[in-house]
mmCIF file of C-alpha atoms in Angstrom:
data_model
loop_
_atom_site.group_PDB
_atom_site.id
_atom_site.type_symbol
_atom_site.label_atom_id
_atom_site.label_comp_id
_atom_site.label_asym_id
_atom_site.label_seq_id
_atom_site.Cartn_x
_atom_site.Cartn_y
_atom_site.Cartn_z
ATOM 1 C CA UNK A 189 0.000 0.000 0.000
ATOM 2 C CA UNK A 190 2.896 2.565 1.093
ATOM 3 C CA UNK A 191 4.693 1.617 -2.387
ATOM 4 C CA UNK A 192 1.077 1.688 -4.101
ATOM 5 C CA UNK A 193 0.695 5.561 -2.886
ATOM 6 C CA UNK A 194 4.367 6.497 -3.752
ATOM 7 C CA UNK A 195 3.591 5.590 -7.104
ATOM 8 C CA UNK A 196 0.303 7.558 -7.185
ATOM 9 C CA UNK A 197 1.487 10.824 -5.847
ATOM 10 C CA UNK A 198 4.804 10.469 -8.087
ATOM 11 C CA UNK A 199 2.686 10.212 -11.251
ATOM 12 C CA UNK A 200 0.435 13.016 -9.893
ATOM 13 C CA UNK A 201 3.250 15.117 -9.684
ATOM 14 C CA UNK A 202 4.785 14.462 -12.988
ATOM 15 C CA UNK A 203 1.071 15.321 -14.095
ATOM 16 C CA UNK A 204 1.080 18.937 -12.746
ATOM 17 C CA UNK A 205 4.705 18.987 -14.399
ATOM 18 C CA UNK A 206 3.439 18.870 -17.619
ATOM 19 C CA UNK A 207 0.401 20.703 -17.479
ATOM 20 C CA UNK A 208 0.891 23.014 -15.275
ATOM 21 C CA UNK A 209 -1.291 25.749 -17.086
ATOM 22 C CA UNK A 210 -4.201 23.008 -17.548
ATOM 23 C CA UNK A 211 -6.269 24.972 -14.807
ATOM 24 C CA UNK A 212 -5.490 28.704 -15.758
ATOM 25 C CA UNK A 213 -6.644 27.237 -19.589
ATOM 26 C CA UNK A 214 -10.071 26.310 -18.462
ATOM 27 C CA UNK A 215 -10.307 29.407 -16.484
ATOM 28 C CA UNK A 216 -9.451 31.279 -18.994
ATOM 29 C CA UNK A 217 -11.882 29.538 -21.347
ATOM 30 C CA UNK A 218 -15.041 29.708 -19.173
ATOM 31 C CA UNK A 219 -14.240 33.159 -18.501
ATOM 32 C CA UNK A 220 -13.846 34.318 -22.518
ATOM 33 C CA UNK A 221 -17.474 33.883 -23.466
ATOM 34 C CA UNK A 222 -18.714 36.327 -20.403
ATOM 35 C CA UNK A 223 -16.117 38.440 -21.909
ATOM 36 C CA UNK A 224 -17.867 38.608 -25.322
ATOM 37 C CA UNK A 225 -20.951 38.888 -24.046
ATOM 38 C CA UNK A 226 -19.627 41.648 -22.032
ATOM 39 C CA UNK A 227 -18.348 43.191 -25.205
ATOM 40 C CA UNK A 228 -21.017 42.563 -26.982
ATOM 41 C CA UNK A 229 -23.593 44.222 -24.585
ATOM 42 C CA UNK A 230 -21.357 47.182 -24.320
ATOM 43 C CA UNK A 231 -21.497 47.715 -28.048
ATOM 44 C CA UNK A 232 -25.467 47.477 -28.121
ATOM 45 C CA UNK A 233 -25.588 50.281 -25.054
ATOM 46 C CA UNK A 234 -23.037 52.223 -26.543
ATOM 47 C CA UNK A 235 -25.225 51.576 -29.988
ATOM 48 C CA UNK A 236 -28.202 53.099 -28.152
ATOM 49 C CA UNK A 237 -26.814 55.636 -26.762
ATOM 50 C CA UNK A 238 -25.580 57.017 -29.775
ATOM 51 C CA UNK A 239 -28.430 56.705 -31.727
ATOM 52 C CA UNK A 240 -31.186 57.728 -29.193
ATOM 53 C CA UNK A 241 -28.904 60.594 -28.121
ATOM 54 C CA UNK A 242 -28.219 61.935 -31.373
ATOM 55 C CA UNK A 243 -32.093 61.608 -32.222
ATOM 56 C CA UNK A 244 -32.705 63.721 -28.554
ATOM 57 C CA UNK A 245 -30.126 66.713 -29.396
ATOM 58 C CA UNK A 246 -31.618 66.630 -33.002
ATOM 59 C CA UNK A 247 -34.821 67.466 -31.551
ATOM 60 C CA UNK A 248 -33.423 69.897 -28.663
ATOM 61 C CA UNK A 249 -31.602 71.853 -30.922
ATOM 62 C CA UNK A 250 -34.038 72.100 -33.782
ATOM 63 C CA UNK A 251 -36.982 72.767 -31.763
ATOM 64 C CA UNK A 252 -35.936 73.922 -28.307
ATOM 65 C CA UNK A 253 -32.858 75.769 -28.778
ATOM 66 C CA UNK A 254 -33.576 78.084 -31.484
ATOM 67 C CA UNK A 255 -30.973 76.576 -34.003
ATOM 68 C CA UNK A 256 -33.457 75.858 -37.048
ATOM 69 C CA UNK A 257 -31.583 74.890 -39.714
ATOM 70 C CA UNK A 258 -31.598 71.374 -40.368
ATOM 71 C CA UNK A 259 -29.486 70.880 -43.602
ATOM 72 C CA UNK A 260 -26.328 73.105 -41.966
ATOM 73 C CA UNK A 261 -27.215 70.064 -39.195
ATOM 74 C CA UNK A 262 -26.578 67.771 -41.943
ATOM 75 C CA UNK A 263 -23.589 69.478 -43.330
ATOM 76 C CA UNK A 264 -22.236 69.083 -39.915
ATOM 77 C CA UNK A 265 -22.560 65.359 -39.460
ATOM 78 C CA UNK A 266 -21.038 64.683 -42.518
ATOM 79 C CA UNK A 267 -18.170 66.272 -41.929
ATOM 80 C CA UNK A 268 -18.083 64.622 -38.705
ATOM 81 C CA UNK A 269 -18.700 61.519 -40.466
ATOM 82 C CA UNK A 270 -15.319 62.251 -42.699
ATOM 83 C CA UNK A 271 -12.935 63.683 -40.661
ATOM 84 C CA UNK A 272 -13.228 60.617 -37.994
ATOM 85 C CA UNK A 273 -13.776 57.961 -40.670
ATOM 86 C CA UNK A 274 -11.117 58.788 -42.236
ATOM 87 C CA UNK A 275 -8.992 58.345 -38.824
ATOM 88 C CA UNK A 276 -10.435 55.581 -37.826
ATOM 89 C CA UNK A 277 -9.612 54.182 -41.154
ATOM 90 C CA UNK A 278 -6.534 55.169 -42.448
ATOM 91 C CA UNK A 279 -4.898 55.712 -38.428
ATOM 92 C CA UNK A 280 -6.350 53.578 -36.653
ATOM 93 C CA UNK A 281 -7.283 50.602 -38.972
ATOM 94 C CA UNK A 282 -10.143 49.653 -37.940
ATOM 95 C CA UNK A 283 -11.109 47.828 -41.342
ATOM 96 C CA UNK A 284 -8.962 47.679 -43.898
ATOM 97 C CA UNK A 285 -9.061 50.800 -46.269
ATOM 98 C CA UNK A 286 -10.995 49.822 -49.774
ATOM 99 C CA UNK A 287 -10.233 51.815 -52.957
ATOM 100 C CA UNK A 288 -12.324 53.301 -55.145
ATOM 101 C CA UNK A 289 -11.630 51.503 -58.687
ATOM 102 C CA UNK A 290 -13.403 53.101 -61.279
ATOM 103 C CA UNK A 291 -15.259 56.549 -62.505
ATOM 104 C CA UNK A 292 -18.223 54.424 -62.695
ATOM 105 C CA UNK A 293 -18.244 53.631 -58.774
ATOM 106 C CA UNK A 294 -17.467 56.755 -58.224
ATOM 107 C CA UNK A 295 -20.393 57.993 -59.490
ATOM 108 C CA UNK A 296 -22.436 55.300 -57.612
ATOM 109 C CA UNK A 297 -21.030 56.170 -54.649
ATOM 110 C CA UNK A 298 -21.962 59.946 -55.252
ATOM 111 C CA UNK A 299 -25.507 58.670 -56.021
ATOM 112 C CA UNK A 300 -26.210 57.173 -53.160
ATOM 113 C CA UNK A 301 -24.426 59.557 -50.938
ATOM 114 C CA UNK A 302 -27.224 62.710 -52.581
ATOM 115 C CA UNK A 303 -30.281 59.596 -51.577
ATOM 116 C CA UNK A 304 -28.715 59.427 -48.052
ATOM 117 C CA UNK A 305 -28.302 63.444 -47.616
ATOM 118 C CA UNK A 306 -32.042 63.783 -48.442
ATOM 119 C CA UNK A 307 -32.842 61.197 -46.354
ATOM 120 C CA UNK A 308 -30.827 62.565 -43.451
ATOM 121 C CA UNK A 309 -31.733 66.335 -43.854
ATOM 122 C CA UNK A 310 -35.421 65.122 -44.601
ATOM 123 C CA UNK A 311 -35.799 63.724 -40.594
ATOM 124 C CA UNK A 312 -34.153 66.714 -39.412
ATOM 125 C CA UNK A 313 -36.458 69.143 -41.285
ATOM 126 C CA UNK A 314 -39.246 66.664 -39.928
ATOM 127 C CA UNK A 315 -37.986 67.188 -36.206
ATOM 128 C CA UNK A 316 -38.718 70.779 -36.496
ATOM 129 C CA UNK A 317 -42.502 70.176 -36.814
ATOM 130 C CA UNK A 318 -43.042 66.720 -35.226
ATOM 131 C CA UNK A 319 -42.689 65.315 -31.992
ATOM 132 C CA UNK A 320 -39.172 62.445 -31.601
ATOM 133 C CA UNK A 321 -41.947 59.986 -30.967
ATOM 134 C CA UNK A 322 -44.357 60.445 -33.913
ATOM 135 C CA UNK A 323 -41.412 60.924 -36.274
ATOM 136 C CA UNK A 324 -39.957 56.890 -34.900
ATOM 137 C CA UNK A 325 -43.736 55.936 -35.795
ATOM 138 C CA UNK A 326 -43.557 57.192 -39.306
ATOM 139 C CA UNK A 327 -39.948 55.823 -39.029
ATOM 140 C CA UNK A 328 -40.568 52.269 -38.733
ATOM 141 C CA UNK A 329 -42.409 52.359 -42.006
ATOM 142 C CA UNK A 330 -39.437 51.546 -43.597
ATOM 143 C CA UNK A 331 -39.647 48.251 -44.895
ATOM 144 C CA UNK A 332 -42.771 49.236 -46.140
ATOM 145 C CA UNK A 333 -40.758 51.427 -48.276
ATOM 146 C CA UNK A 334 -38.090 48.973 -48.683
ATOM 147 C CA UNK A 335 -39.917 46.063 -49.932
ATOM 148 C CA UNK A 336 -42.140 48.722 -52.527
ATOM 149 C CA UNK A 337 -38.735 50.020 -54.059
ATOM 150 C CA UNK A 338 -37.391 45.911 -54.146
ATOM 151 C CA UNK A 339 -40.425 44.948 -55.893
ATOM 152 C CA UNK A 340 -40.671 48.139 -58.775
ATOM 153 C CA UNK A 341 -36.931 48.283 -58.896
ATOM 154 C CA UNK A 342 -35.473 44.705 -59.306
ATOM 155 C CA UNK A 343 -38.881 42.839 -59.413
ATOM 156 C CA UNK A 344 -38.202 40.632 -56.527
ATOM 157 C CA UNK A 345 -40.961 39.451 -54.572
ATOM 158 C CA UNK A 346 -41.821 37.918 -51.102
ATOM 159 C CA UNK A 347 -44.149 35.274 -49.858
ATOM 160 C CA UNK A 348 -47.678 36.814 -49.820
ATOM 161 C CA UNK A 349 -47.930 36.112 -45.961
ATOM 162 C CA UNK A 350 -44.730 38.562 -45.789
ATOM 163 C CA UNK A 351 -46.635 41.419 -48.025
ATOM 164 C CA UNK A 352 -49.599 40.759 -45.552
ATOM 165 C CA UNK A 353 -47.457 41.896 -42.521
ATOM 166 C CA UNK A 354 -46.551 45.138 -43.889
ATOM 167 C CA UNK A 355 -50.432 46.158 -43.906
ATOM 168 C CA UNK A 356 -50.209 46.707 -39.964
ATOM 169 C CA UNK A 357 -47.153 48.589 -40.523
ATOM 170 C CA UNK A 358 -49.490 51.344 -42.585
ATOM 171 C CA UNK A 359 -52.419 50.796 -40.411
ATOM 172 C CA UNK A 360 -50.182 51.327 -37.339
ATOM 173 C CA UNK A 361 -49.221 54.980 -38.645
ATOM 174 C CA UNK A 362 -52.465 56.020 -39.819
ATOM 175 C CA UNK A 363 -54.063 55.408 -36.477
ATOM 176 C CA UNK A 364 -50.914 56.803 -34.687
ATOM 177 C CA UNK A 365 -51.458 59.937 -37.121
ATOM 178 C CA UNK A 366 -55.045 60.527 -36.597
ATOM 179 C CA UNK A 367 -54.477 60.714 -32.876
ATOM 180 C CA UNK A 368 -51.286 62.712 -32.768
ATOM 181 C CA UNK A 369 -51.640 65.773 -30.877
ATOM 182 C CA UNK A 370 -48.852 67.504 -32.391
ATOM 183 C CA UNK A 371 -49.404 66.573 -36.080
ATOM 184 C CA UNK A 372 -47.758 68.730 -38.963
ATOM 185 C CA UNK A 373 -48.660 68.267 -41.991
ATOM 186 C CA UNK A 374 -45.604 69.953 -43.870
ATOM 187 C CA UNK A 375 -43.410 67.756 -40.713
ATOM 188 C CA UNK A 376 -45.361 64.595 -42.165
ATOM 189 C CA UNK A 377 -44.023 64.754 -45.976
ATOM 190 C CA UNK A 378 -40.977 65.828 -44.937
ATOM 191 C CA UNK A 379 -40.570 62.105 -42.596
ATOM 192 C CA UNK A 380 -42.360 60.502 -44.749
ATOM 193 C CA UNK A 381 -40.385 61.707 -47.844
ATOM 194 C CA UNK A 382 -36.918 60.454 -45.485
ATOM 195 C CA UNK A 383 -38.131 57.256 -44.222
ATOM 196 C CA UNK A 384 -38.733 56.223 -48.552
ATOM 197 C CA UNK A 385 -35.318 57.981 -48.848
ATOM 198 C CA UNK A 386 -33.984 55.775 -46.389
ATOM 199 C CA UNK A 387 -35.101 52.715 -47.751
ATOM 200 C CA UNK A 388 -34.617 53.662 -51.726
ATOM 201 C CA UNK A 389 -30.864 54.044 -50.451
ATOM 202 C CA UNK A 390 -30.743 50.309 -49.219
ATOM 203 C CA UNK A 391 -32.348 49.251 -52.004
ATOM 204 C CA UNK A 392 -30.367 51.180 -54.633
ATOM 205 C CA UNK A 393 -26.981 50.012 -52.888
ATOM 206 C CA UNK A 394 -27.908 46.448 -53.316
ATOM 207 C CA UNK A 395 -27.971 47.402 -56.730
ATOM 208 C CA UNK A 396 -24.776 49.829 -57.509
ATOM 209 C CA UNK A 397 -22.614 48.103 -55.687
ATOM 210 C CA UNK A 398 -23.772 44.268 -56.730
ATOM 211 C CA UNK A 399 -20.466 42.908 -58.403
ATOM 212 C CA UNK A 400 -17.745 41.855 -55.521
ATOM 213 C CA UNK A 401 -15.493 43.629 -56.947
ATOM 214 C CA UNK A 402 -17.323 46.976 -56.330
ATOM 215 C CA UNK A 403 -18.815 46.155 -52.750
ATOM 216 C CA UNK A 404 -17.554 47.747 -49.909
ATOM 217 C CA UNK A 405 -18.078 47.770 -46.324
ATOM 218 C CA UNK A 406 -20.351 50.468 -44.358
ATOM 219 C CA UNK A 407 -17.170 52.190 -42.746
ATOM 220 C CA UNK A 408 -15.371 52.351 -46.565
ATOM 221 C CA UNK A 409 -18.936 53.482 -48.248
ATOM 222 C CA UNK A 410 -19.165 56.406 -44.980
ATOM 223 C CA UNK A 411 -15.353 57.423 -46.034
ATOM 224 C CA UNK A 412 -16.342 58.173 -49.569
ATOM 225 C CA UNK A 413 -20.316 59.204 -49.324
ATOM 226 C CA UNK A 414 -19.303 61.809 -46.102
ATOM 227 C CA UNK A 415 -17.205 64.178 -48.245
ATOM 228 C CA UNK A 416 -19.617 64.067 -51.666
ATOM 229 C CA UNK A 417 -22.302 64.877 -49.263
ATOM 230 C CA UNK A 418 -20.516 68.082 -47.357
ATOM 231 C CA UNK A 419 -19.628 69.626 -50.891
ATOM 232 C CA UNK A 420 -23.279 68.626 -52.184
ATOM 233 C CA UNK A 421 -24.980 70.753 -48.779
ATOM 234 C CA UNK A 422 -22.587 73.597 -48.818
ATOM 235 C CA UNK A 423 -24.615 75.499 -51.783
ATOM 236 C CA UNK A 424 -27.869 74.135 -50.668
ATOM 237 C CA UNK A 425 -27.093 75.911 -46.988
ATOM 238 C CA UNK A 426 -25.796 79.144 -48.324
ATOM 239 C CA UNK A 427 -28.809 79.244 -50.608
ATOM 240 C CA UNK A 428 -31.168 78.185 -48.394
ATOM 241 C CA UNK A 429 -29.957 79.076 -44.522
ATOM 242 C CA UNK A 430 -27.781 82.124 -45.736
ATOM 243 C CA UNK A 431 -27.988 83.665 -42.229
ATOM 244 C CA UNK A 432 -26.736 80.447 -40.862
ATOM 245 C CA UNK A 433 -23.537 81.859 -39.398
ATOM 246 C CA UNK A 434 -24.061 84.739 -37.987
ATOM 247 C CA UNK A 435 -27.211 83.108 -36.097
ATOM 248 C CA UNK A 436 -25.435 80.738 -34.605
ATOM 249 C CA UNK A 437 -22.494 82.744 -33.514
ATOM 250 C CA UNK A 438 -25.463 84.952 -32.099
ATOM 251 C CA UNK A 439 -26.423 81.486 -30.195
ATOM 252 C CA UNK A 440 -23.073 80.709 -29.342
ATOM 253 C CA UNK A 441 -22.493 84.162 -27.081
ATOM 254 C CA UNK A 442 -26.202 83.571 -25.581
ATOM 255 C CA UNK A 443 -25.597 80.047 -24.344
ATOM 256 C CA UNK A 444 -21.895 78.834 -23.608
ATOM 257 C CA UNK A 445 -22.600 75.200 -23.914
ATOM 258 C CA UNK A 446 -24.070 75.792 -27.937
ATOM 259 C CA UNK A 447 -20.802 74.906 -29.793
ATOM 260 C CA UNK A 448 -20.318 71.750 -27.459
ATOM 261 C CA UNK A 449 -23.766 70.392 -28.055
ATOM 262 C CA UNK A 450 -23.300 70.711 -31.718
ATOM 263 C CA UNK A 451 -19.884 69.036 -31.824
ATOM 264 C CA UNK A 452 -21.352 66.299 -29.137
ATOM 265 C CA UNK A 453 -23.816 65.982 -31.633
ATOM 266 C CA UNK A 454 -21.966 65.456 -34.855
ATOM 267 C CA UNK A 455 -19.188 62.921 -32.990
ATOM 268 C CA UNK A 456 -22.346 61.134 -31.823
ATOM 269 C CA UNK A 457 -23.702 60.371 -35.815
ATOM 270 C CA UNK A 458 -20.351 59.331 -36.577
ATOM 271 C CA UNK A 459 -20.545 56.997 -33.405
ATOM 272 C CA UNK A 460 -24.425 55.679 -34.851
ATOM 273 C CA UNK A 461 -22.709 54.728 -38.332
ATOM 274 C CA UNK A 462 -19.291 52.974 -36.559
ATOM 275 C CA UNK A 463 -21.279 51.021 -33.967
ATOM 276 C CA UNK A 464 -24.439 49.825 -36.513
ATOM 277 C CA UNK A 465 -21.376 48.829 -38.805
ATOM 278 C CA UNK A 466 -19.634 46.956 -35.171
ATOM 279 C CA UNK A 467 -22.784 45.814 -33.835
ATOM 280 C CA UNK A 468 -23.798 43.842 -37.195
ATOM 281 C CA UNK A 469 -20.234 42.221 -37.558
ATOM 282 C CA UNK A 470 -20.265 40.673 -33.893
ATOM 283 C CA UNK A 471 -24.084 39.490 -33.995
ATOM 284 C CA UNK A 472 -26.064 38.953 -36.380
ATOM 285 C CA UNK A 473 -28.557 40.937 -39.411
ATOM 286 C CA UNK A 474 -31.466 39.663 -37.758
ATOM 287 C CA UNK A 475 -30.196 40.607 -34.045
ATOM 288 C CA UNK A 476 -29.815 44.159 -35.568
ATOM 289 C CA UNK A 477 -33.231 44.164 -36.920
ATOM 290 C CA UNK A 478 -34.753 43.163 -33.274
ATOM 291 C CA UNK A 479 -32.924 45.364 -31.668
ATOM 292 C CA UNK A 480 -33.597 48.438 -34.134
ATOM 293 C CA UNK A 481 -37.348 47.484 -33.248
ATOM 294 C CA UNK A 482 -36.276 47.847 -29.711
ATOM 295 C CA UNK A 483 -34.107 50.945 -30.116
ATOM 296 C CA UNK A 484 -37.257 52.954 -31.402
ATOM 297 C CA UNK A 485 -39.541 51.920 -28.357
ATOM 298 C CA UNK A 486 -37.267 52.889 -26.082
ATOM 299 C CA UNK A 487 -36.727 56.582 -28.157
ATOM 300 C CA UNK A 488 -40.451 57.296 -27.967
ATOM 301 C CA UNK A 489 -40.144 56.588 -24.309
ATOM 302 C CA UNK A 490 -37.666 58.846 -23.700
ATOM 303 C CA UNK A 491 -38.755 61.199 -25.447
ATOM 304 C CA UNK A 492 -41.822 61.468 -23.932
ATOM 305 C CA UNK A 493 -40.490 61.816 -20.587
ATOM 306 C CA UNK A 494 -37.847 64.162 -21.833
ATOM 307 C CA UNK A 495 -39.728 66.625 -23.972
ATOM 308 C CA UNK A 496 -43.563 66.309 -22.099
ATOM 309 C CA UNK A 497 -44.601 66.051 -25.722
ATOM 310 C CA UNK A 498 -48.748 64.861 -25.355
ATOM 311 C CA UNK A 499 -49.677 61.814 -26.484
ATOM 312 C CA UNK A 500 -52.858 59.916 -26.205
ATOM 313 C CA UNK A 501 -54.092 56.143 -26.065
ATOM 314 C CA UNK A 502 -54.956 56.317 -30.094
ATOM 315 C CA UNK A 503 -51.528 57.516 -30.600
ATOM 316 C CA UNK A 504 -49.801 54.826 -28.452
ATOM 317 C CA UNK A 505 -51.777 52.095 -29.985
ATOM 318 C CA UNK A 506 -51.069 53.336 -33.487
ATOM 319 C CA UNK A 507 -47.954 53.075 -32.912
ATOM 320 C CA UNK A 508 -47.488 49.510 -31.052
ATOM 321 C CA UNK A 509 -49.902 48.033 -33.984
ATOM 322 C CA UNK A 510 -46.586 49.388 -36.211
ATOM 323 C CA UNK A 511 -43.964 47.862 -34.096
ATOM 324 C CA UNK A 512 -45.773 44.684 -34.011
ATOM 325 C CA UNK A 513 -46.203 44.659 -37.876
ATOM 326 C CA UNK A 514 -42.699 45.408 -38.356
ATOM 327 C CA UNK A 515 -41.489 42.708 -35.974
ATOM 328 C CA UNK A 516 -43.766 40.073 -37.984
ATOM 329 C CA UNK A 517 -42.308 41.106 -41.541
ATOM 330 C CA UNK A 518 -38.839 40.416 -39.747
ATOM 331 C CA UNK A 519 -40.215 36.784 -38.859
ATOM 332 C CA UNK A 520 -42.180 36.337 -42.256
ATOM 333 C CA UNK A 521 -39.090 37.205 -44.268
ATOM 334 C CA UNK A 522 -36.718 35.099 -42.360
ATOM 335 C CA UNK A 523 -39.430 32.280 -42.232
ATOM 336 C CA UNK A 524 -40.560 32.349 -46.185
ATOM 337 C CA UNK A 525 -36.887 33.485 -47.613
#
């Protein structure tokens, strides 16, 4: 027994010899998946934040803090949206930089950087006139839009049970508009007219940039479409908002925190773009799409509480009947694909 138990704690020890990391690897293991989902959560917070708090100073400075012009707005996201892409590009390398490779992408590119500025200075025009959480309603029309412009565009159709879903989706934001308190109807076109912009966009890039040799990543497509979009709002805000300057410099002596708000603001559409483009790569499409749904729910709340904007039980329902029929094309497409 004594030679039995030598033997035993001999081997044992020749055991921990060789491995003697074997315990810090399985620690290590069970501890990298709480890791990502660590990461991961952060990203989707961080993803929220970004694009909730951009919608919020949108609305605050459009409506409550006497800065109304909405394309200069623009013209300052996008250059926002070039000056740190390009850093976090070329510096940083946070994707590898893709080249443009012809005229003819070029000119794609350019294309659907003028649908994305009318798109983007659309919604801020909208937030002028329109409460944050009627403007998400009319908002999460967009595959409405989307599968419309698919259909007339490249003739590609659905399951019939997935065209059926979208008919809450209307219904949702006709009900939600009849019982808005705070409906516009020049705010209305303008959202409306941004949400189809929005969606003609994704449509139209499946299209341009089709061919692999032409596709390129959201970061790499924000690079190029940023600057073609500053140069393509500089005449439209001098001909438009010519007292642009000199009424914000006016706002900029009367409150002290103006010029921090609007550079807050700007770094925090750049942020919406890189963590969308982050989020997507460590989940999934689909786990974007749920959480988008998500992300507008908790906007309206927000909002609500933030701005004491009225709403009433027509205009809540409205909107939940939309949220619900958006959430059931998501299933229906993945379902019947």
């Amino acid at each position: 027994k004594k030679e039995l138990n030598q033997n035993l704690s001999i081997s044992s020890t020749k055991m921990n010899k060789k491995n003697p990391d074997q315990k810090s690897d399985m620690s290590s293991s069970s501890s990298s998946p709480k890791k990502q989902t660590l990461f991961i959560s952060s990203l989707i917070v961080f993803w929220y934040t970004s694009n909730i708090g951009v919608l919020l100073l949108n609305k605050f400075l459009l409506s409550n803090y006497g800065f109304k012009f909405p394309i200069f707005l623009t013209m300052c996201h996008m250059s926002a949206c070039a000056i740190l892409s390009y850093v976090s590009i070329v510096f940083l390398k946070l994707v590898p930089l893709q080249y443009l490779k012809s005229r003819s992408q070029f000119l794609k590119v350019a294309t659907l950087s003028i649908v994305f500025c009318a798109s983007v200075v659309g919604g801020n025009i909208s937030l002028r006139y329109l409460p944050v959480s009627f403007n998400q309603a009319v908002g999460a029309t967009t595959p409405f839009f989307t599968a419309l412009f698919a259909y007339i565009m490249t003739f590609k159709r659905e399951a019939w049970v997935t065209y059926g879903a979208l008919v809450p989706v209307v219904t949702g934001v006709v009900i939600a508009s009849g019982g808005e308190p705070g409906f516009h109807w020049f705010g209305f076109i303008m959202c409306i007219s941004a949400t189809a912009a929005r969606a003609f966009k994704s449509v139209l890039q499946g299209i341009l940039l089709s061919s692999e040799g032409e596709k390129l990543n959201s970061m790499n497509l924000m690079l190029y479409m940023s600057p073609i979009a500053v140069i393509a709002l500089l005449p439209v805000t001098i001909v438009m908002e010519p007292d642009v300057m000199s009424v914000t410099l006016s706002l900029g002596r009367q409150h002290q925190y103006m010029w921090l708000l609007l550079l807050i603001n700007s770094v925090m559409a750049y942020s919406a773009n890189l963590l969308n483009f982050l989020v997507t790569k460590h989940t999934s499409a689909l786990t974007l799409q749920v959480l988008g749904n998500a992300k507008g729910a908790v906007a309206v709340v927000i909002s609500i509480l933030l701005f004491r904007n009225p709403v009433t039980v027509m205009g809540i329902g409205g909107y939940s009947i939309t949220v619900c029929g958006v959430v059931a094309y998501g299933e229906t497409k993945r379902r019947f694909r």
